[in-house]
Coordinates of C-alpha atoms in Angstrom, one line a residue:
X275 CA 127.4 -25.2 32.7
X276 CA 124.0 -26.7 34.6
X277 CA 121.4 -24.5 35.1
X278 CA 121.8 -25.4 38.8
X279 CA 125.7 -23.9 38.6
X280 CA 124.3 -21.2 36.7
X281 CA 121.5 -20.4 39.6
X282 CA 124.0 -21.1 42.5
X283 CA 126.7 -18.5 40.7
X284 CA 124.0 -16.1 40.3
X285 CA 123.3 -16.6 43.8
X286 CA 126.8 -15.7 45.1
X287 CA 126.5 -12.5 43.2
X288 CA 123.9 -11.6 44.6
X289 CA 124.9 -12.5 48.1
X290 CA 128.2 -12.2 48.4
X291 CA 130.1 -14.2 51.7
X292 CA 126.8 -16.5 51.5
X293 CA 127.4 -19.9 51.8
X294 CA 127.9 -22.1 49.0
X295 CA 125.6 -24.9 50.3
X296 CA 122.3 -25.5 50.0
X297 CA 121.0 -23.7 53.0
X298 CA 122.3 -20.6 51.6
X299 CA 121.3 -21.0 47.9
X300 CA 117.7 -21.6 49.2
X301 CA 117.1 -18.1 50.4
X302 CA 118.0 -16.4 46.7
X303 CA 116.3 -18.7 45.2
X304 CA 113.8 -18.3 46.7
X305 CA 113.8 -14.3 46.2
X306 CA 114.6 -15.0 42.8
X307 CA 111.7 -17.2 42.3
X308 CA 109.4 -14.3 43.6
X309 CA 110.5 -12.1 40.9
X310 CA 113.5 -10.3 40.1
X311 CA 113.8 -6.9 41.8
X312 CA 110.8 -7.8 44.8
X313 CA 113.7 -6.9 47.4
X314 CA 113.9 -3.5 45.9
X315 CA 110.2 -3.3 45.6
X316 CA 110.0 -4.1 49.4
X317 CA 112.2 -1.6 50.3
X318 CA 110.9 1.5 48.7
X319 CA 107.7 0.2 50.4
X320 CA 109.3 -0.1 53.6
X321 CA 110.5 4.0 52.7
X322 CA 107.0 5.1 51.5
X323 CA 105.3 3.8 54.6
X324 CA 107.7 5.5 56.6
X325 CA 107.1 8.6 54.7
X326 CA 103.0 8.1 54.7
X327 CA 102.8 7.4 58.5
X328 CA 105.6 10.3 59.8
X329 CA 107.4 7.8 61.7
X330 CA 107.0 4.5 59.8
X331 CA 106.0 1.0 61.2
X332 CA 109.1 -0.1 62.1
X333 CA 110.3 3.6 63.1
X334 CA 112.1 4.0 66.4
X335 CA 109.5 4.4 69.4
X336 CA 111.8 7.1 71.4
X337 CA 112.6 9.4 68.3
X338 CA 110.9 12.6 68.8
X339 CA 107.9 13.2 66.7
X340 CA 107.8 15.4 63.7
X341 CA 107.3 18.9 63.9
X342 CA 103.9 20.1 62.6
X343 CA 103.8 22.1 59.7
X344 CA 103.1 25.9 60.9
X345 CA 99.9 27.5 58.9
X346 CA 100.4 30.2 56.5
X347 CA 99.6 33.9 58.0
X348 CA 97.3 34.7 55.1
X349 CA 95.6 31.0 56.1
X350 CA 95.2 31.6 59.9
X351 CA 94.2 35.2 59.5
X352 CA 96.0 38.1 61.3
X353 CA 95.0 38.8 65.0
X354 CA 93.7 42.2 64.5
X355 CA 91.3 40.9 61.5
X356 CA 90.1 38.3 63.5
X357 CA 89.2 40.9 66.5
X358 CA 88.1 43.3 63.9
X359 CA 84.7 41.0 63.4
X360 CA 84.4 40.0 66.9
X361 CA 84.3 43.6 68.1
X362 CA 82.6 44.9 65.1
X363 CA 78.8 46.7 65.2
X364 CA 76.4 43.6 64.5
X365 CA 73.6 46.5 62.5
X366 CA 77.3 48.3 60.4
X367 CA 79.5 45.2 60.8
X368 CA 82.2 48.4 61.5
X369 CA 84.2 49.3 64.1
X370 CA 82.7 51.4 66.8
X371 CA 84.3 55.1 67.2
X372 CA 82.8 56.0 70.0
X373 CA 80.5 54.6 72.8
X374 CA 79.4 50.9 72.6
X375 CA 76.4 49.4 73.9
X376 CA 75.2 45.6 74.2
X377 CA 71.9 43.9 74.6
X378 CA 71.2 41.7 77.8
X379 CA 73.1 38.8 75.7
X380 CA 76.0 40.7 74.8
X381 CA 75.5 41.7 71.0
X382 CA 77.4 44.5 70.5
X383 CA 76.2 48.1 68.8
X384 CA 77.7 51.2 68.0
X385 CA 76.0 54.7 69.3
X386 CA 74.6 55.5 66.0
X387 CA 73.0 52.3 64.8
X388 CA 71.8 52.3 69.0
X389 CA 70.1 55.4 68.8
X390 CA 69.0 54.5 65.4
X391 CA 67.2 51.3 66.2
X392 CA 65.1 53.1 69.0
X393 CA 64.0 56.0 67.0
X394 CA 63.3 53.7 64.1
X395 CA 61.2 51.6 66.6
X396 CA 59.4 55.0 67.6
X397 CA 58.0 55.7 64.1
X398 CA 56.8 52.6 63.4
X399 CA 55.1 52.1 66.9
X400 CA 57.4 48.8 67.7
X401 CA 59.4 47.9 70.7
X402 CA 63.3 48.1 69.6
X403 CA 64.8 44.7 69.5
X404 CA 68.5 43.4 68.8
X405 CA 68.9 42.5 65.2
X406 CA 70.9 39.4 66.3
X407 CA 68.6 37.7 69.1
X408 CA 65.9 39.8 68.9
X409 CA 65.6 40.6 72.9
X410 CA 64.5 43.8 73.6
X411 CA 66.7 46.9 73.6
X412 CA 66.3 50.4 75.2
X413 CA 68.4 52.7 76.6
X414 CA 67.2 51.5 80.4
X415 CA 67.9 47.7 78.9
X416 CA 71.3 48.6 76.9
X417 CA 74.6 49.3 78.6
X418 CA 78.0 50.5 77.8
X419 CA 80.4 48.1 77.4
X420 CA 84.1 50.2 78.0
X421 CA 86.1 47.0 77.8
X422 CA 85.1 47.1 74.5
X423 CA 85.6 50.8 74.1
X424 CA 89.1 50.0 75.3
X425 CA 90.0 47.6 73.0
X426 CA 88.9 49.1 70.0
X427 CA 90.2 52.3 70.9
X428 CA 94.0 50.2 71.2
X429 CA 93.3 48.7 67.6
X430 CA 95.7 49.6 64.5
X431 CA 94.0 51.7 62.0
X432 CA 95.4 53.3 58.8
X433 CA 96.1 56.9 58.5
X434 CA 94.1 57.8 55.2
X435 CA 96.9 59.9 54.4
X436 CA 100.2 58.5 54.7
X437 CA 98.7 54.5 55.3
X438 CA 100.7 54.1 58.3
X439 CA 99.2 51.8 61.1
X440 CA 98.5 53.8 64.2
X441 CA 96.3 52.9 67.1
X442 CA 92.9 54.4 66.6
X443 CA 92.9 56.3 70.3
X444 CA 96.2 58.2 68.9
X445 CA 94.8 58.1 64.9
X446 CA 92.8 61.9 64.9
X447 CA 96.1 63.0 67.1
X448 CA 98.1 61.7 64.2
X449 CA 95.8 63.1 61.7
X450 CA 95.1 66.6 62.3
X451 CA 98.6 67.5 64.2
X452 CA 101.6 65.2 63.3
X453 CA 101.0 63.8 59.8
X454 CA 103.7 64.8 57.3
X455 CA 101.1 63.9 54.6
X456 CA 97.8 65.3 55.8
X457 CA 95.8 68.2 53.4
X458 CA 96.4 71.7 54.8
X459 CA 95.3 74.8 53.3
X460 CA 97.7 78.2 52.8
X461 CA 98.3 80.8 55.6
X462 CA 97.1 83.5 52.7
X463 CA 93.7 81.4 52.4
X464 CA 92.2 84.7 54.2
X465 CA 93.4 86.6 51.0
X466 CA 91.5 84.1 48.6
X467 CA 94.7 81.4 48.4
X468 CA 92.5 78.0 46.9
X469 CA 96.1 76.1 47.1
X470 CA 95.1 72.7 49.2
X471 CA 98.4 70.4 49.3
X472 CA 100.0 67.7 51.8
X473 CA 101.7 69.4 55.0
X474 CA 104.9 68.5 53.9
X475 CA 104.8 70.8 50.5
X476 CA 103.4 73.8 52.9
X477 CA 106.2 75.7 53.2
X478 CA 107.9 75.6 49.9
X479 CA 104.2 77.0 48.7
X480 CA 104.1 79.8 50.8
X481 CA 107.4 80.9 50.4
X482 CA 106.2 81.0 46.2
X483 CA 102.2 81.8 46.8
X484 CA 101.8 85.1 44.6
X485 CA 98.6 86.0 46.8
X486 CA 100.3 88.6 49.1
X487 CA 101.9 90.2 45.9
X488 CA 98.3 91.1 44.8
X489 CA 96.9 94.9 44.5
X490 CA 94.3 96.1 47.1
X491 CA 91.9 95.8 44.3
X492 CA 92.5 92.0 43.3
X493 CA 91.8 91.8 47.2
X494 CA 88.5 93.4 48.1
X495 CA 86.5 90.8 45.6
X496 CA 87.3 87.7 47.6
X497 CA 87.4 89.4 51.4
X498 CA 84.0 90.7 50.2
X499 CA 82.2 87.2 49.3
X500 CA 84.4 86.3 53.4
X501 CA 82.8 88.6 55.1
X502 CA 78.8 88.4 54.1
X503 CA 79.2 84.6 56.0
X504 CA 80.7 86.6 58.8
X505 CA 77.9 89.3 58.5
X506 CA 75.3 87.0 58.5
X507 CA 76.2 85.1 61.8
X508 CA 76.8 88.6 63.8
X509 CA 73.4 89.5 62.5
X510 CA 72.1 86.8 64.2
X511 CA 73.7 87.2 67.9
X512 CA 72.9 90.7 67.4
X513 CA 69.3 90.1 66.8
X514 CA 69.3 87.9 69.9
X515 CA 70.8 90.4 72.2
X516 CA 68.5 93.0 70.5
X517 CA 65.4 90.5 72.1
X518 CA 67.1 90.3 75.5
X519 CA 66.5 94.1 75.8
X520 CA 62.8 93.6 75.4
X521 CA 60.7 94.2 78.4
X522 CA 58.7 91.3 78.3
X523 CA 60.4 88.2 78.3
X524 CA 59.4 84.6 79.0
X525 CA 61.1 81.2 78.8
X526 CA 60.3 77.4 79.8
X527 CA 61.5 74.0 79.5
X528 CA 59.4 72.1 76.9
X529 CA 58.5 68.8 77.1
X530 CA 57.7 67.0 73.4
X531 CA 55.7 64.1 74.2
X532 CA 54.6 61.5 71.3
X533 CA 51.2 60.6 70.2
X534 CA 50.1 59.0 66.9
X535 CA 46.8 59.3 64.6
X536 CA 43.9 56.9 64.3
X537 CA 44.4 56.7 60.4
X538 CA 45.0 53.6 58.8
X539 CA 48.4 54.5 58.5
X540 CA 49.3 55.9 62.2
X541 CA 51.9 58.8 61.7
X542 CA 53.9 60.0 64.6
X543 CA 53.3 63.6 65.8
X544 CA 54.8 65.6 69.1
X545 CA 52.9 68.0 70.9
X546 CA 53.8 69.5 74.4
X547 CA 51.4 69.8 77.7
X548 CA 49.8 73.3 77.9
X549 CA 52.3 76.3 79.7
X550 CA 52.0 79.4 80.4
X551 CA 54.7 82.2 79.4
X552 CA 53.8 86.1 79.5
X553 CA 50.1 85.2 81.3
X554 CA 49.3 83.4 77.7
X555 CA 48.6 79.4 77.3
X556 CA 50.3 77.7 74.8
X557 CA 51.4 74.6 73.2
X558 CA 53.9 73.3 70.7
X559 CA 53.2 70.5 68.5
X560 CA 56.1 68.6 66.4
X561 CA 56.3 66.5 63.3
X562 CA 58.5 64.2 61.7
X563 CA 59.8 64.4 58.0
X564 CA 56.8 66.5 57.6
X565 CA 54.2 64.2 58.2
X566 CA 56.3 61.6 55.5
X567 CA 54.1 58.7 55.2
X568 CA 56.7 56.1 55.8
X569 CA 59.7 58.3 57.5
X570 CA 61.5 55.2 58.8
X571 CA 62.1 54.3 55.0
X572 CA 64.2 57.7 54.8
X573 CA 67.9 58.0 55.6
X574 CA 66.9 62.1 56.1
X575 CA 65.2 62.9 59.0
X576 CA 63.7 66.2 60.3
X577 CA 61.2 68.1 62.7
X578 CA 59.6 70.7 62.2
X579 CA 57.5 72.5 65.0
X580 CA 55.0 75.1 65.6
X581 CA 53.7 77.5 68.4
X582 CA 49.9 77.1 69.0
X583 CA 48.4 80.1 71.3
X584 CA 45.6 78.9 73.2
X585 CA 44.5 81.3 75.0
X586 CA 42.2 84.4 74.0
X587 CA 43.6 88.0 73.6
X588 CA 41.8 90.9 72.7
X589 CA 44.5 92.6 70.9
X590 CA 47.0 91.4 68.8
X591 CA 50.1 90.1 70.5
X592 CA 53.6 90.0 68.5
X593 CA 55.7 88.1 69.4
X594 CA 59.7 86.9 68.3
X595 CA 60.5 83.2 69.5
X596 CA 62.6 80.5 69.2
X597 CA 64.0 77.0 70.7
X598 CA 67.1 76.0 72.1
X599 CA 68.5 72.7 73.4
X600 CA 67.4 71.8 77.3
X601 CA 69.5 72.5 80.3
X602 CA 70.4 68.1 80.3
X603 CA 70.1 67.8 76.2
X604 CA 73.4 67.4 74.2
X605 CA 71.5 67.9 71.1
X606 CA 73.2 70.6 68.5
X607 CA 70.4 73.4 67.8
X608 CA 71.4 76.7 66.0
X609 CA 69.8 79.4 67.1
X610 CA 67.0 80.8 64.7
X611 CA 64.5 83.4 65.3
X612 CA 61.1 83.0 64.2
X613 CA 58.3 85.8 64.2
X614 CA 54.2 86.0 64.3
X615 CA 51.6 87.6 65.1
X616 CA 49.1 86.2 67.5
X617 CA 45.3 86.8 67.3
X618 CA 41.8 84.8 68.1
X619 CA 41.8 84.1 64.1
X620 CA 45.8 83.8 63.8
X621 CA 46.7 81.6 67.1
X622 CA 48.9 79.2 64.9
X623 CA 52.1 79.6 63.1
X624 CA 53.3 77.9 60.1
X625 CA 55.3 74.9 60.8
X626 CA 59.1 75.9 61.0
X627 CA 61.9 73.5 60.7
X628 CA 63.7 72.9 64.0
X629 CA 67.7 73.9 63.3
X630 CA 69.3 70.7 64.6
X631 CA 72.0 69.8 63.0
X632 CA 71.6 66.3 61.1
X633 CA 70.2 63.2 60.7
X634 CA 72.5 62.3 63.8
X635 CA 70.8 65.0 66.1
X636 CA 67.1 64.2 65.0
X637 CA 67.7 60.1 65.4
X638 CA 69.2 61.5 68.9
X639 CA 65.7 63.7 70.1
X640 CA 63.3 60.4 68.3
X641 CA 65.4 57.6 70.0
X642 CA 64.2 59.4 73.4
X643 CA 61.3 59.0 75.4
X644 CA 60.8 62.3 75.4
X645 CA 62.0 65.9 73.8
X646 CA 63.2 68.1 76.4
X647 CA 64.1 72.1 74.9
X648 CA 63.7 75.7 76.2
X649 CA 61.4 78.1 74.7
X650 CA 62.2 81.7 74.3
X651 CA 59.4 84.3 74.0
X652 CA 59.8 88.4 73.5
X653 CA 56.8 90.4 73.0
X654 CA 57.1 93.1 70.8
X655 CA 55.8 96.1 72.2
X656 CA 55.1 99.5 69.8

């Protein structure tokens, strides 16, 4: 057989129904010629291209477009994580639990970093800025933002006890009343019971607790170490109402005002205009951290005050004292007597912590322009 009959049979394989003639040998010889298998070739290109471009060159125009590939949830983030750092503090980059305030260009603060910033500005003799933009912030400046408030408050937060998502306005709810899994102490705790458990596991204890089984005896230790606590506090009221029996008794809303030194290193001091309470001038000066050289480096902060009698007496005058918060003040201040005797040689007292609470409460009083409290005087008469 020719090599043409062998081509031309070779060609009606490969075609079948093609023609026998020339014309129609032409065409698969001439694919042939290209190489054997460049139709295959051509058509897994044809299918690539179609996979590459989504729809493919040759792709029908009206067939509806692929549907886009939807993002992982771990890739786009979940919604409350993504309005967890636009809501966040900008100083504690946490959430705010209670009252949020912004600058003029809307960076947001929580009330502790807030009052923070200002009293931190007060000891170092700076104007308070916004850590963000650096505009100026005071409390005349700074306003509350309660959309905010709002929306944190409707937030899902984890119970720390039983890690279930609740919204934060209903979390302390939760917490202290409803949680199956929060700590509670035993009902026999006032009989020296230690036992601390989840709520859950509260009655089974009780109904097993060997504390009201105990002898008078075993008891009296532990109710005595409960009721010195007890003892002491009572002391205290009584010792006030004890002073309110006095004869001469004098009060007066203090004003602290600040000042600072000439040193090279200015410290910041408080001290009050001059008053008058039981005919006598006096003043009360204040200091921070103890005259601290750098008190803004501290986390602790304190004041501590003293009562400075100005005028002169000719006798000595004893007297019992002691400072409570101001009539418009929401600072905490415990109650604590303090006692001197006054004299031309004597007309200073030793400085005396003032009982505020915390750090909190003393950021509070330096954040302020001013320290408003109420002085108490009783002179002792024998």
């Amino acid at each position: 057989m020719s090599s043409m009959e062998e081509r031309m049979e070779l060609g009606v394989a490969a075609a079948p129904g093609s023609s026998s003639s020339g014309l129609g040998v032409g065409p698969v010889g001439g694919a042939l010629d290209a190489g054997p298998g460049s139709a295959g070739l051509a058509g897994i290109q044809e299918e690539s291209g179609v996979r590459r471009d989504g729809s493919g060159t040759e792709a029908d125009p009206d067939a509806p477009p692929k549907k886009r590939v939807r993002q992982q949830e771990g890739e786009a983030g979940k919604l409350e994580e993504r309005l967890y750092s636009v809501l966040c503090c900008t100083v504690c980059l946490d959430l705010p639990k209670a009252s949020v305030y912004q600058c003029t260009n809307g960076h947001l603060m929580c009330a502790g970093c807030f009052i923070h910033l200002l009293a931190d500005a007060r000891l170092k003799e700076e104007q308070a800025t916004c850590p963000n933009c650096r505009c100026e912030i005071s409390k005349s400046l700074c306003c509350r933002n309660l959309a905010v408030e709002k929306a944190v408050s409707e937030l899902p937060s984890e119970c720390s006890y039983c890690l279930k998502q609740f919204p934060r306005s209903s979390l302390d709810r939760h917490r202290t009343e409803e949680c199956q899994d929060r700590v509670t102490q035993c009902k026999y705790k006032r009989i020296g019971c230690p036992w601390q458990g989840p709520f859950h596991e509260l009655s089974a204890h009780e109904a097993e607790c060997s504390h009201p089984s105990k002898t008078g005896m075993e008891l009296m230790g532990i109710l005595d170490e409960m009721d010195q606590s007890h003892r002491r506090e009572l002391q205290l009221y009584n010792s006030i109402f004890s002073l309110l029996c006095f004869e001469k008794i004098g009060f007066t809303e203090v004003q602290f005002r600040p000042y600072r030194t000439d040193d090279f290193i200015t410290r910041l001091y408080y001290e009050t205009p001059r008053f008058t309470v039981l005919n006598q001038t006096w003043v009360l000066k204040a200091r921070v951290n103890d005259s601290e050289r750098n008190p803004n480096l501290s986390c602790k902060r304190t004041l501590s005050f003293q009562l400075i009698l100005k005028s002169k007496v000719n006798s000595a005058l004893e007297c019992s004292f002691l400072l409570l918060k101001g009539p418009y003040d929401d600072v905490k201040i415990k109650p604590v007597i303090q006692h001197h005797v006054f004299s031309n040689d004597a007309n200073e007292t030793e400085y005396a912590l003032l009982p505020i609470s915390d750090s909190v409460e003393c950021n509070k009083l330096l954040a302020a322009k001013n320290i408003n409290l109420r002085l108490f005087i009783f002179q002792i008469q024998k």
